[in-house]
mmCIF file of N, CA and C in Angstrom:
data_model
loop_
_atom_site.group_PDB
_atom_site.id
_atom_site.type_symbol
_atom_site.label_atom_id
_atom_site.label_comp_id
_atom_site.label_asym_id
_atom_site.label_seq_id
_atom_site.Cartn_x
_atom_site.Cartn_y
_atom_site.Cartn_z
ATOM 1 N N UNK A 1 -94.345 86.284 46.003
ATOM 2 C CA UNK A 1 -95.338 85.834 46.962
ATOM 3 C C UNK A 1 -94.649 85.527 48.276
ATOM 4 N N UNK A 2 -95.286 85.908 49.352
ATOM 5 C CA UNK A 2 -94.751 85.645 50.681
ATOM 6 C C UNK A 2 -95.517 84.499 51.316
ATOM 7 N N UNK A 3 -94.830 83.766 52.136
ATOM 8 C CA UNK A 3 -95.501 82.718 52.880
ATOM 9 C C UNK A 3 -94.901 82.630 54.269
ATOM 10 N N UNK A 4 -95.668 82.069 55.141
ATOM 11 C CA UNK A 4 -95.236 81.926 56.524
ATOM 12 C C UNK A 4 -95.110 80.450 56.833
ATOM 13 N N UNK A 5 -94.001 80.098 57.427
ATOM 14 C CA UNK A 5 -93.792 78.717 57.859
ATOM 15 C C UNK A 5 -93.621 78.768 59.372
ATOM 16 N N UNK A 6 -94.413 77.974 60.052
ATOM 17 C CA UNK A 6 -94.270 77.928 61.509
ATOM 18 C C UNK A 6 -94.296 76.486 61.961
ATOM 19 N N UNK A 7 -93.728 76.272 63.123
ATOM 20 C CA UNK A 7 -93.718 74.920 63.673
ATOM 21 C C UNK A 7 -94.013 75.015 65.161
ATOM 22 N N UNK A 8 -94.467 73.922 65.692
ATOM 23 C CA UNK A 8 -94.798 73.886 67.109
ATOM 24 C C UNK A 8 -95.864 72.845 67.352
ATOM 25 N N UNK A 9 -96.342 72.789 68.565
ATOM 26 C CA UNK A 9 -97.398 71.825 68.883
ATOM 27 C C UNK A 9 -98.650 72.101 68.045
ATOM 28 N N UNK A 10 -99.216 71.063 67.466
ATOM 29 C CA UNK A 10 -100.377 71.205 66.595
ATOM 30 C C UNK A 10 -101.535 71.899 67.299
ATOM 31 N N UNK A 11 -101.773 71.592 68.552
ATOM 32 C CA UNK A 11 -102.891 72.196 69.274
ATOM 33 C C UNK A 11 -102.738 73.720 69.340
ATOM 34 N N UNK A 12 -101.551 74.195 69.620
ATOM 35 C CA UNK A 12 -101.297 75.628 69.685
ATOM 36 C C UNK A 12 -101.436 76.294 68.323
ATOM 37 N N UNK A 13 -100.915 75.636 67.282
ATOM 38 C CA UNK A 13 -101.020 76.194 65.930
ATOM 39 C C UNK A 13 -102.473 76.284 65.478
ATOM 40 N N UNK A 14 -103.234 75.247 65.727
ATOM 41 C CA UNK A 14 -104.645 75.270 65.326
ATOM 42 C C UNK A 14 -105.440 76.296 66.130
ATOM 43 N N UNK A 15 -105.021 76.554 67.351
ATOM 44 C CA UNK A 15 -105.731 77.514 68.197
ATOM 45 C C UNK A 15 -105.623 78.934 67.642
ATOM 46 N N UNK A 16 -104.500 79.273 67.032
ATOM 47 C CA UNK A 16 -104.322 80.636 66.520
ATOM 48 C C UNK A 16 -104.527 80.744 65.006
ATOM 49 N N UNK A 17 -104.703 79.604 64.339
ATOM 50 C CA UNK A 17 -104.834 79.632 62.883
ATOM 51 C C UNK A 17 -105.983 80.529 62.429
ATOM 52 N N UNK A 18 -107.159 80.338 62.961
ATOM 53 C CA UNK A 18 -108.331 81.109 62.527
ATOM 54 C C UNK A 18 -108.150 82.582 62.848
ATOM 55 N N UNK A 19 -107.604 82.887 63.990
ATOM 56 C CA UNK A 19 -107.351 84.271 64.385
ATOM 57 C C UNK A 19 -106.408 84.946 63.373
ATOM 58 N N UNK A 20 -105.318 84.281 63.040
ATOM 59 C CA UNK A 20 -104.362 84.856 62.091
ATOM 60 C C UNK A 20 -104.952 84.990 60.693
ATOM 61 N N UNK A 21 -105.724 84.018 60.271
ATOM 62 C CA UNK A 21 -106.357 84.109 58.946
ATOM 63 C C UNK A 21 -107.338 85.283 58.887
ATOM 64 N N UNK A 22 -108.121 85.470 59.944
ATOM 65 C CA UNK A 22 -109.044 86.614 59.993
ATOM 66 C C UNK A 22 -108.272 87.932 60.008
ATOM 67 N N UNK A 23 -107.215 87.964 60.759
ATOM 68 C CA UNK A 23 -106.365 89.136 60.877
ATOM 69 C C UNK A 23 -105.797 89.523 59.505
ATOM 70 N N UNK A 24 -105.174 88.580 58.839
ATOM 71 C CA UNK A 24 -104.594 88.837 57.518
ATOM 72 C C UNK A 24 -105.669 89.116 56.470
ATOM 73 N N UNK A 25 -106.800 88.443 56.590
ATOM 74 C CA UNK A 25 -107.893 88.670 55.640
ATOM 75 C C UNK A 25 -108.429 90.086 55.722
ATOM 76 N N UNK A 26 -108.575 90.596 56.916
ATOM 77 C CA UNK A 26 -109.062 91.968 57.094
ATOM 78 C C UNK A 26 -108.090 92.972 56.500
ATOM 79 N N UNK A 27 -106.818 92.844 56.829
ATOM 80 C CA UNK A 27 -105.824 93.781 56.322
ATOM 81 C C UNK A 27 -105.647 93.659 54.809
ATOM 82 N N UNK A 28 -105.717 92.453 54.289
ATOM 83 C CA UNK A 28 -105.631 92.258 52.836
ATOM 84 C C UNK A 28 -106.836 92.877 52.143
ATOM 85 N N UNK A 29 -108.000 92.778 52.774
ATOM 86 C CA UNK A 29 -109.204 93.377 52.211
ATOM 87 C C UNK A 29 -109.099 94.889 52.142
ATOM 88 N N UNK A 30 -108.545 95.501 53.168
ATOM 89 C CA UNK A 30 -108.354 96.956 53.163
ATOM 90 C C UNK A 30 -107.403 97.349 52.045
ATOM 91 N N UNK A 31 -106.287 96.623 51.927
ATOM 92 C CA UNK A 31 -105.309 96.934 50.879
ATOM 93 C C UNK A 31 -105.910 96.733 49.489
ATOM 94 N N UNK A 32 -106.671 95.676 49.307
ATOM 95 C CA UNK A 32 -107.274 95.382 48.001
ATOM 96 C C UNK A 32 -108.303 96.430 47.612
ATOM 97 N N UNK A 33 -109.175 96.821 48.528
ATOM 98 C CA UNK A 33 -110.179 97.834 48.229
ATOM 99 C C UNK A 33 -109.520 99.187 47.945
ATOM 100 N N UNK A 34 -108.494 99.499 48.718
ATOM 101 C CA UNK A 34 -107.762 100.742 48.458
ATOM 102 C C UNK A 34 -107.169 100.716 47.068
ATOM 103 N N UNK A 35 -106.555 99.601 46.680
ATOM 104 C CA UNK A 35 -105.961 99.471 45.345
ATOM 105 C C UNK A 35 -107.013 99.675 44.253
ATOM 106 N N UNK A 36 -108.217 99.155 44.447
ATOM 107 C CA UNK A 36 -109.279 99.337 43.452
ATOM 108 C C UNK A 36 -109.611 100.815 43.266
ATOM 109 N N UNK A 37 -109.725 101.551 44.386
ATOM 110 C CA UNK A 37 -110.011 102.987 44.296
ATOM 111 C C UNK A 37 -108.847 103.748 43.670
ATOM 112 N N UNK A 38 -107.633 103.340 44.001
ATOM 113 C CA UNK A 38 -106.451 103.990 43.415
ATOM 114 C C UNK A 38 -106.454 103.781 41.901
ATOM 115 N N UNK A 39 -106.767 102.575 41.461
ATOM 116 C CA UNK A 39 -106.806 102.288 40.021
ATOM 117 C C UNK A 39 -107.928 103.055 39.334
ATOM 118 N N UNK A 40 -109.088 103.199 40.002
ATOM 119 C CA UNK A 40 -110.199 103.952 39.413
ATOM 120 C C UNK A 40 -109.874 105.429 39.229
ATOM 121 N N UNK A 41 -108.999 105.948 40.059
ATOM 122 C CA UNK A 41 -108.654 107.374 39.974
ATOM 123 C C UNK A 41 -107.324 107.608 39.266
ATOM 124 N N UNK A 42 -106.738 106.555 38.734
ATOM 125 C CA UNK A 42 -105.461 106.699 38.020
ATOM 126 C C UNK A 42 -105.634 107.675 36.860
ATOM 127 N N UNK A 43 -104.626 108.494 36.639
ATOM 128 C CA UNK A 43 -104.678 109.471 35.564
ATOM 129 C C UNK A 43 -105.350 110.775 35.947
ATOM 130 N N UNK A 44 -105.820 110.869 37.174
ATOM 131 C CA UNK A 44 -106.421 112.112 37.666
ATOM 132 C C UNK A 44 -105.500 112.689 38.732
ATOM 133 N N UNK A 45 -105.846 113.849 39.222
ATOM 134 C CA UNK A 45 -105.063 114.444 40.309
ATOM 135 C C UNK A 45 -105.525 113.952 41.677
ATOM 136 N N UNK A 46 -106.543 113.106 41.688
ATOM 137 C CA UNK A 46 -107.101 112.614 42.956
ATOM 138 C C UNK A 46 -106.137 111.641 43.628
ATOM 139 N N UNK A 47 -106.130 111.686 44.942
ATOM 140 C CA UNK A 47 -105.405 110.712 45.742
ATOM 141 C C UNK A 47 -106.387 110.106 46.735
ATOM 142 N N UNK A 48 -106.230 108.848 47.012
ATOM 143 C CA UNK A 48 -107.110 108.148 47.949
ATOM 144 C C UNK A 48 -106.483 108.191 49.339
ATOM 145 N N UNK A 49 -107.229 108.786 50.288
ATOM 146 C CA UNK A 49 -106.771 108.908 51.664
ATOM 147 C C UNK A 49 -107.628 108.041 52.571
ATOM 148 N N UNK A 50 -107.037 107.604 53.667
ATOM 149 C CA UNK A 50 -107.808 106.889 54.674
ATOM 150 C C UNK A 50 -108.415 107.897 55.644
ATOM 151 N N UNK A 51 -109.068 107.392 56.635
ATOM 152 C CA UNK A 51 -109.666 108.221 57.667
ATOM 153 C C UNK A 51 -108.950 107.957 58.980
ATOM 154 N N UNK A 52 -109.129 108.851 59.914
ATOM 155 C CA UNK A 52 -108.571 108.623 61.243
ATOM 156 C C UNK A 52 -109.410 107.596 61.999
ATOM 157 N N UNK A 53 -110.621 107.379 61.553
ATOM 158 C CA UNK A 53 -111.532 106.457 62.229
ATOM 159 C C UNK A 53 -111.162 105.021 61.864
ATOM 160 N N UNK A 54 -110.563 104.322 62.791
ATOM 161 C CA UNK A 54 -110.131 102.955 62.546
ATOM 162 C C UNK A 54 -110.639 102.049 63.660
ATOM 163 N N UNK A 55 -110.449 100.774 63.474
ATOM 164 C CA UNK A 55 -110.829 99.801 64.490
ATOM 165 C C UNK A 55 -109.931 99.988 65.714
ATOM 166 N N UNK A 56 -110.506 100.071 66.903
ATOM 167 C CA UNK A 56 -109.689 100.264 68.103
ATOM 168 C C UNK A 56 -108.562 99.232 68.194
ATOM 169 N N UNK A 57 -107.347 99.737 68.385
ATOM 170 C CA UNK A 57 -106.180 98.870 68.508
ATOM 171 C C UNK A 57 -105.552 98.472 67.179
ATOM 172 N N UNK A 58 -106.184 98.805 66.080
ATOM 173 C CA UNK A 58 -105.711 98.392 64.757
ATOM 174 C C UNK A 58 -105.200 99.557 63.916
ATOM 175 N N UNK A 59 -105.172 100.757 64.444
ATOM 176 C CA UNK A 59 -104.891 101.955 63.636
ATOM 177 C C UNK A 59 -103.626 101.829 62.800
ATOM 178 N N UNK A 60 -102.498 101.511 63.420
ATOM 179 C CA UNK A 60 -101.245 101.450 62.666
ATOM 180 C C UNK A 60 -101.295 100.380 61.585
ATOM 181 N N UNK A 61 -101.903 99.244 61.887
ATOM 182 C CA UNK A 61 -101.981 98.157 60.906
ATOM 183 C C UNK A 61 -102.914 98.512 59.750
ATOM 184 N N UNK A 62 -104.067 99.094 60.052
ATOM 185 C CA UNK A 62 -105.005 99.451 58.996
ATOM 186 C C UNK A 62 -104.447 100.575 58.119
ATOM 187 N N UNK A 63 -103.749 101.509 58.722
ATOM 188 C CA UNK A 63 -103.138 102.582 57.941
ATOM 189 C C UNK A 63 -102.013 102.027 57.061
ATOM 190 N N UNK A 64 -101.284 101.054 57.570
ATOM 191 C CA UNK A 64 -100.258 100.389 56.767
ATOM 192 C C UNK A 64 -100.894 99.658 55.591
ATOM 193 N N UNK A 65 -102.019 99.005 55.821
ATOM 194 C CA UNK A 65 -102.715 98.298 54.740
ATOM 195 C C UNK A 65 -103.153 99.267 53.647
ATOM 196 N N UNK A 66 -103.601 100.469 54.032
ATOM 197 C CA UNK A 66 -103.974 101.487 53.040
ATOM 198 C C UNK A 66 -102.758 101.864 52.202
ATOM 199 N N UNK A 67 -101.615 102.049 52.851
ATOM 200 C CA UNK A 67 -100.395 102.386 52.103
ATOM 201 C C UNK A 67 -99.987 101.247 51.186
ATOM 202 N N UNK A 68 -100.151 100.006 51.645
ATOM 203 C CA UNK A 68 -99.825 98.849 50.798
ATOM 204 C C UNK A 68 -100.711 98.821 49.552
ATOM 205 N N UNK A 69 -101.924 99.321 49.678
ATOM 206 C CA UNK A 69 -102.846 99.370 48.541
ATOM 207 C C UNK A 69 -102.625 100.578 47.640
ATOM 208 N N UNK A 70 -101.672 101.432 47.991
ATOM 209 C CA UNK A 70 -101.381 102.600 47.169
ATOM 210 C C UNK A 70 -102.051 103.876 47.641
ATOM 211 N N UNK A 71 -102.737 103.812 48.781
ATOM 212 C CA UNK A 71 -103.411 104.990 49.314
ATOM 213 C C UNK A 71 -102.492 105.814 50.193
ATOM 214 N N UNK A 72 -103.029 106.906 50.687
ATOM 215 C CA UNK A 72 -102.295 107.849 51.531
ATOM 216 C C UNK A 72 -102.949 107.914 52.899
ATOM 217 N N UNK A 73 -102.135 108.154 53.909
ATOM 218 C CA UNK A 73 -102.671 108.314 55.261
ATOM 219 C C UNK A 73 -102.999 109.772 55.509
ATOM 220 N N UNK A 74 -104.220 110.011 55.993
ATOM 221 C CA UNK A 74 -104.662 111.375 56.302
ATOM 222 C C UNK A 74 -103.912 111.892 57.516
ATOM 223 N N UNK A 75 -104.118 111.290 58.654
ATOM 224 C CA UNK A 75 -103.407 111.614 59.880
ATOM 225 C C UNK A 75 -103.650 110.485 60.860
ATOM 226 N N UNK A 76 -102.728 110.305 61.766
ATOM 227 C CA UNK A 76 -102.848 109.214 62.732
ATOM 228 C C UNK A 76 -103.644 109.597 63.960
ATOM 229 N N UNK A 77 -103.654 110.873 64.280
ATOM 230 C CA UNK A 77 -104.371 111.318 65.463
ATOM 231 C C UNK A 77 -104.629 112.805 65.419
ATOM 232 N N UNK A 78 -105.357 113.279 66.374
ATOM 233 C CA UNK A 78 -105.697 114.694 66.442
ATOM 234 C C UNK A 78 -104.473 115.580 66.600
ATOM 235 N N UNK A 79 -103.382 115.013 67.095
ATOM 236 C CA UNK A 79 -102.173 115.777 67.361
ATOM 237 C C UNK A 79 -101.416 116.167 66.094
ATOM 238 N N UNK A 80 -101.742 115.600 64.950
ATOM 239 C CA UNK A 80 -100.959 115.839 63.739
ATOM 240 C C UNK A 80 -101.384 117.057 62.928
ATOM 241 N N UNK A 81 -102.553 117.562 63.165
ATOM 242 C CA UNK A 81 -103.026 118.703 62.388
ATOM 243 C C UNK A 81 -104.141 119.399 63.152
ATOM 244 N N UNK A 82 -104.382 120.627 62.781
ATOM 245 C CA UNK A 82 -105.482 121.383 63.370
ATOM 246 C C UNK A 82 -106.612 121.426 62.352
ATOM 247 N N UNK A 83 -107.790 121.070 62.774
ATOM 248 C CA UNK A 83 -108.969 121.084 61.916
ATOM 249 C C UNK A 83 -109.950 122.095 62.505
ATOM 250 N N UNK A 84 -110.301 123.091 61.716
ATOM 251 C CA UNK A 84 -111.222 124.127 62.189
ATOM 252 C C UNK A 84 -112.532 123.977 61.423
ATOM 253 N N UNK A 85 -113.600 123.689 62.154
ATOM 254 C CA UNK A 85 -114.917 123.492 61.539
ATOM 255 C C UNK A 85 -115.827 124.671 61.869
ATOM 256 N N UNK A 86 -116.976 124.720 61.207
ATOM 257 C CA UNK A 86 -117.923 125.816 61.424
ATOM 258 C C UNK A 86 -118.308 125.981 62.890
ATOM 259 N N UNK A 87 -118.549 124.863 63.559
ATOM 260 C CA UNK A 87 -118.959 124.975 64.960
ATOM 261 C C UNK A 87 -117.823 125.516 65.837
ATOM 262 N N UNK A 88 -116.573 125.305 65.430
ATOM 263 C CA UNK A 88 -115.461 125.891 66.162
ATOM 264 C C UNK A 88 -115.436 127.408 65.977
ATOM 265 N N UNK A 89 -115.729 127.851 64.768
ATOM 266 C CA UNK A 89 -115.749 129.289 64.499
ATOM 267 C C UNK A 89 -116.815 129.968 65.352
ATOM 268 N N UNK A 90 -117.988 129.351 65.445
ATOM 269 C CA UNK A 90 -119.080 129.929 66.226
ATOM 270 C C UNK A 90 -118.786 129.846 67.723
ATOM 271 N N UNK A 91 -118.206 128.747 68.176
ATOM 272 C CA UNK A 91 -117.932 128.558 69.594
ATOM 273 C C UNK A 91 -116.904 129.555 70.106
ATOM 274 N N UNK A 92 -115.954 129.928 69.253
ATOM 275 C CA UNK A 92 -114.880 130.800 69.685
ATOM 276 C C UNK A 92 -115.286 132.252 69.833
ATOM 277 N N UNK A 93 -116.481 132.604 69.429
ATOM 278 C CA UNK A 93 -116.902 134.005 69.490
ATOM 279 C C UNK A 93 -117.053 134.460 70.934
ATOM 280 N N UNK A 94 -116.639 135.675 71.189
ATOM 281 C CA UNK A 94 -116.777 136.277 72.522
ATOM 282 C C UNK A 94 -117.893 137.311 72.479
ATOM 283 N N UNK A 95 -118.509 137.570 73.595
ATOM 284 C CA UNK A 95 -119.622 138.511 73.642
ATOM 285 C C UNK A 95 -119.169 139.943 73.341
ATOM 286 N N UNK A 96 -117.890 140.262 73.566
ATOM 287 C CA UNK A 96 -117.423 141.624 73.336
ATOM 288 C C UNK A 96 -117.062 141.895 71.872
ATOM 289 N N UNK A 97 -117.131 140.882 71.042
ATOM 290 C CA UNK A 97 -116.804 141.058 69.619
ATOM 291 C C UNK A 97 -118.014 141.588 68.860
ATOM 292 N N UNK A 98 -117.742 142.349 67.795
ATOM 293 C CA UNK A 98 -118.840 142.837 66.956
ATOM 294 C C UNK A 98 -119.466 141.696 66.172
ATOM 295 N N UNK A 99 -118.622 140.828 65.634
ATOM 296 C CA UNK A 99 -119.103 139.690 64.860
ATOM 297 C C UNK A 99 -119.437 138.547 65.818
ATOM 298 N N UNK A 100 -120.516 137.812 65.560
ATOM 299 C CA UNK A 100 -120.882 136.724 66.468
ATOM 300 C C UNK A 100 -119.994 135.484 66.332
ATOM 301 N N UNK A 101 -119.031 135.497 65.406
ATOM 302 C CA UNK A 101 -118.171 134.333 65.211
ATOM 303 C C UNK A 101 -116.841 134.758 64.625
ATOM 304 N N UNK A 102 -115.860 133.872 64.732
ATOM 305 C CA UNK A 102 -114.558 134.138 64.126
ATOM 306 C C UNK A 102 -114.636 133.913 62.617
ATOM 307 N N UNK A 103 -113.867 134.677 61.873
ATOM 308 C CA UNK A 103 -113.724 134.393 60.451
ATOM 309 C C UNK A 103 -112.731 133.239 60.322
ATOM 310 N N UNK A 104 -112.727 132.527 59.206
ATOM 311 C CA UNK A 104 -111.734 131.457 59.036
ATOM 312 C C UNK A 104 -110.298 131.976 59.192
ATOM 313 N N UNK A 105 -110.008 133.158 58.662
ATOM 314 C CA UNK A 105 -108.646 133.711 58.775
ATOM 315 C C UNK A 105 -108.278 133.972 60.235
ATOM 316 N N UNK A 106 -109.231 134.497 61.024
ATOM 317 C CA UNK A 106 -108.974 134.738 62.444
ATOM 318 C C UNK A 106 -108.722 133.413 63.174
ATOM 319 N N UNK A 107 -109.509 132.408 62.844
ATOM 320 C CA UNK A 107 -109.369 131.108 63.497
ATOM 321 C C UNK A 107 -108.014 130.477 63.184
ATOM 322 N N UNK A 108 -107.584 130.584 61.943
ATOM 323 C CA UNK A 108 -106.278 130.029 61.565
ATOM 324 C C UNK A 108 -105.166 130.757 62.318
ATOM 325 N N UNK A 109 -105.239 132.058 62.374
ATOM 326 C CA UNK A 109 -104.234 132.843 63.089
ATOM 327 C C UNK A 109 -104.185 132.457 64.573
ATOM 328 N N UNK A 110 -105.346 132.336 65.193
ATOM 329 C CA UNK A 110 -105.397 131.951 66.604
ATOM 330 C C UNK A 110 -104.869 130.534 66.821
ATOM 331 N N UNK A 111 -105.189 129.615 65.891
ATOM 332 C CA UNK A 111 -104.699 128.237 66.012
ATOM 333 C C UNK A 111 -103.177 128.203 65.886
ATOM 334 N N UNK A 112 -102.632 128.976 64.945
ATOM 335 C CA UNK A 112 -101.171 129.018 64.788
ATOM 336 C C UNK A 112 -100.504 129.553 66.055
ATOM 337 N N UNK A 113 -101.073 130.606 66.622
ATOM 338 C CA UNK A 113 -100.510 131.167 67.859
ATOM 339 C C UNK A 113 -100.566 130.136 68.991
ATOM 340 N N UNK A 114 -101.701 129.471 69.103
ATOM 341 C CA UNK A 114 -101.876 128.474 70.161
ATOM 342 C C UNK A 114 -100.853 127.351 70.030
ATOM 343 N N UNK A 115 -100.714 126.825 68.814
ATOM 344 C CA UNK A 115 -99.770 125.730 68.597
ATOM 345 C C UNK A 115 -98.347 126.187 68.888
ATOM 346 N N UNK A 116 -97.991 127.378 68.434
ATOM 347 C CA UNK A 116 -96.635 127.890 68.676
ATOM 348 C C UNK A 116 -96.356 128.032 70.170
ATOM 349 N N UNK A 117 -97.314 128.537 70.909
ATOM 350 C CA UNK A 117 -97.132 128.724 72.358
ATOM 351 C C UNK A 117 -97.061 127.392 73.095
ATOM 352 N N UNK A 118 -97.911 126.450 72.717
ATOM 353 C CA UNK A 118 -97.995 125.201 73.452
ATOM 354 C C UNK A 118 -96.969 124.158 72.999
ATOM 355 N N UNK A 119 -96.521 124.253 71.756
ATOM 356 C CA UNK A 119 -95.522 123.285 71.271
ATOM 357 C C UNK A 119 -94.236 123.426 72.067
ATOM 358 N N UNK A 120 -93.865 124.653 72.374
ATOM 359 C CA UNK A 120 -92.637 124.878 73.144
ATOM 360 C C UNK A 120 -92.752 124.281 74.541
ATOM 361 N N UNK A 121 -93.945 124.234 75.087
ATOM 362 C CA UNK A 121 -94.144 123.726 76.440
ATOM 363 C C UNK A 121 -94.210 122.194 76.484
ATOM 364 N N UNK A 122 -94.668 121.574 75.376
ATOM 365 C CA UNK A 122 -94.911 120.134 75.396
ATOM 366 C C UNK A 122 -93.877 119.334 74.623
ATOM 367 N N UNK A 123 -93.121 119.957 73.727
ATOM 368 C CA UNK A 123 -92.108 119.214 72.965
ATOM 369 C C UNK A 123 -90.972 118.804 73.883
ATOM 370 N N UNK A 124 -90.476 117.577 73.710
ATOM 371 C CA UNK A 124 -89.322 117.153 74.523
ATOM 372 C C UNK A 124 -88.086 117.948 74.136
ATOM 373 N N UNK A 125 -87.178 118.151 75.051
ATOM 374 C CA UNK A 125 -85.950 118.891 74.717
ATOM 375 C C UNK A 125 -85.122 118.108 73.703
ATOM 376 N N UNK A 126 -84.391 118.857 72.883
ATOM 377 C CA UNK A 126 -83.588 118.190 71.830
ATOM 378 C C UNK A 126 -82.133 118.284 72.134
#
């Protein structure tokens, strides 16, 4: 068990006490709920993942709480993976194409080319 010991002026400690308790309570709740889902799926091939949708300013902490509960992090931001949805396939279609939309294979190929071309331009030098 972990505990926190702090000292200082009582007025200052009492001023932040409720804030810290709410803060820890929220993160503990995320970890506890994640643990319950992990236990419910134990013995299966399922893994419990979080979502990218988090409380503004809390992303790293909430994702850490999921890991503490035994869950997995999906991704931290849009920059970590390419997600191609149906509306992307339809949007990418050009008027000169025979098909009114890209096939999933075409979209993946185009996304790989795009990432390869742009990664070289945006990655810091090593």
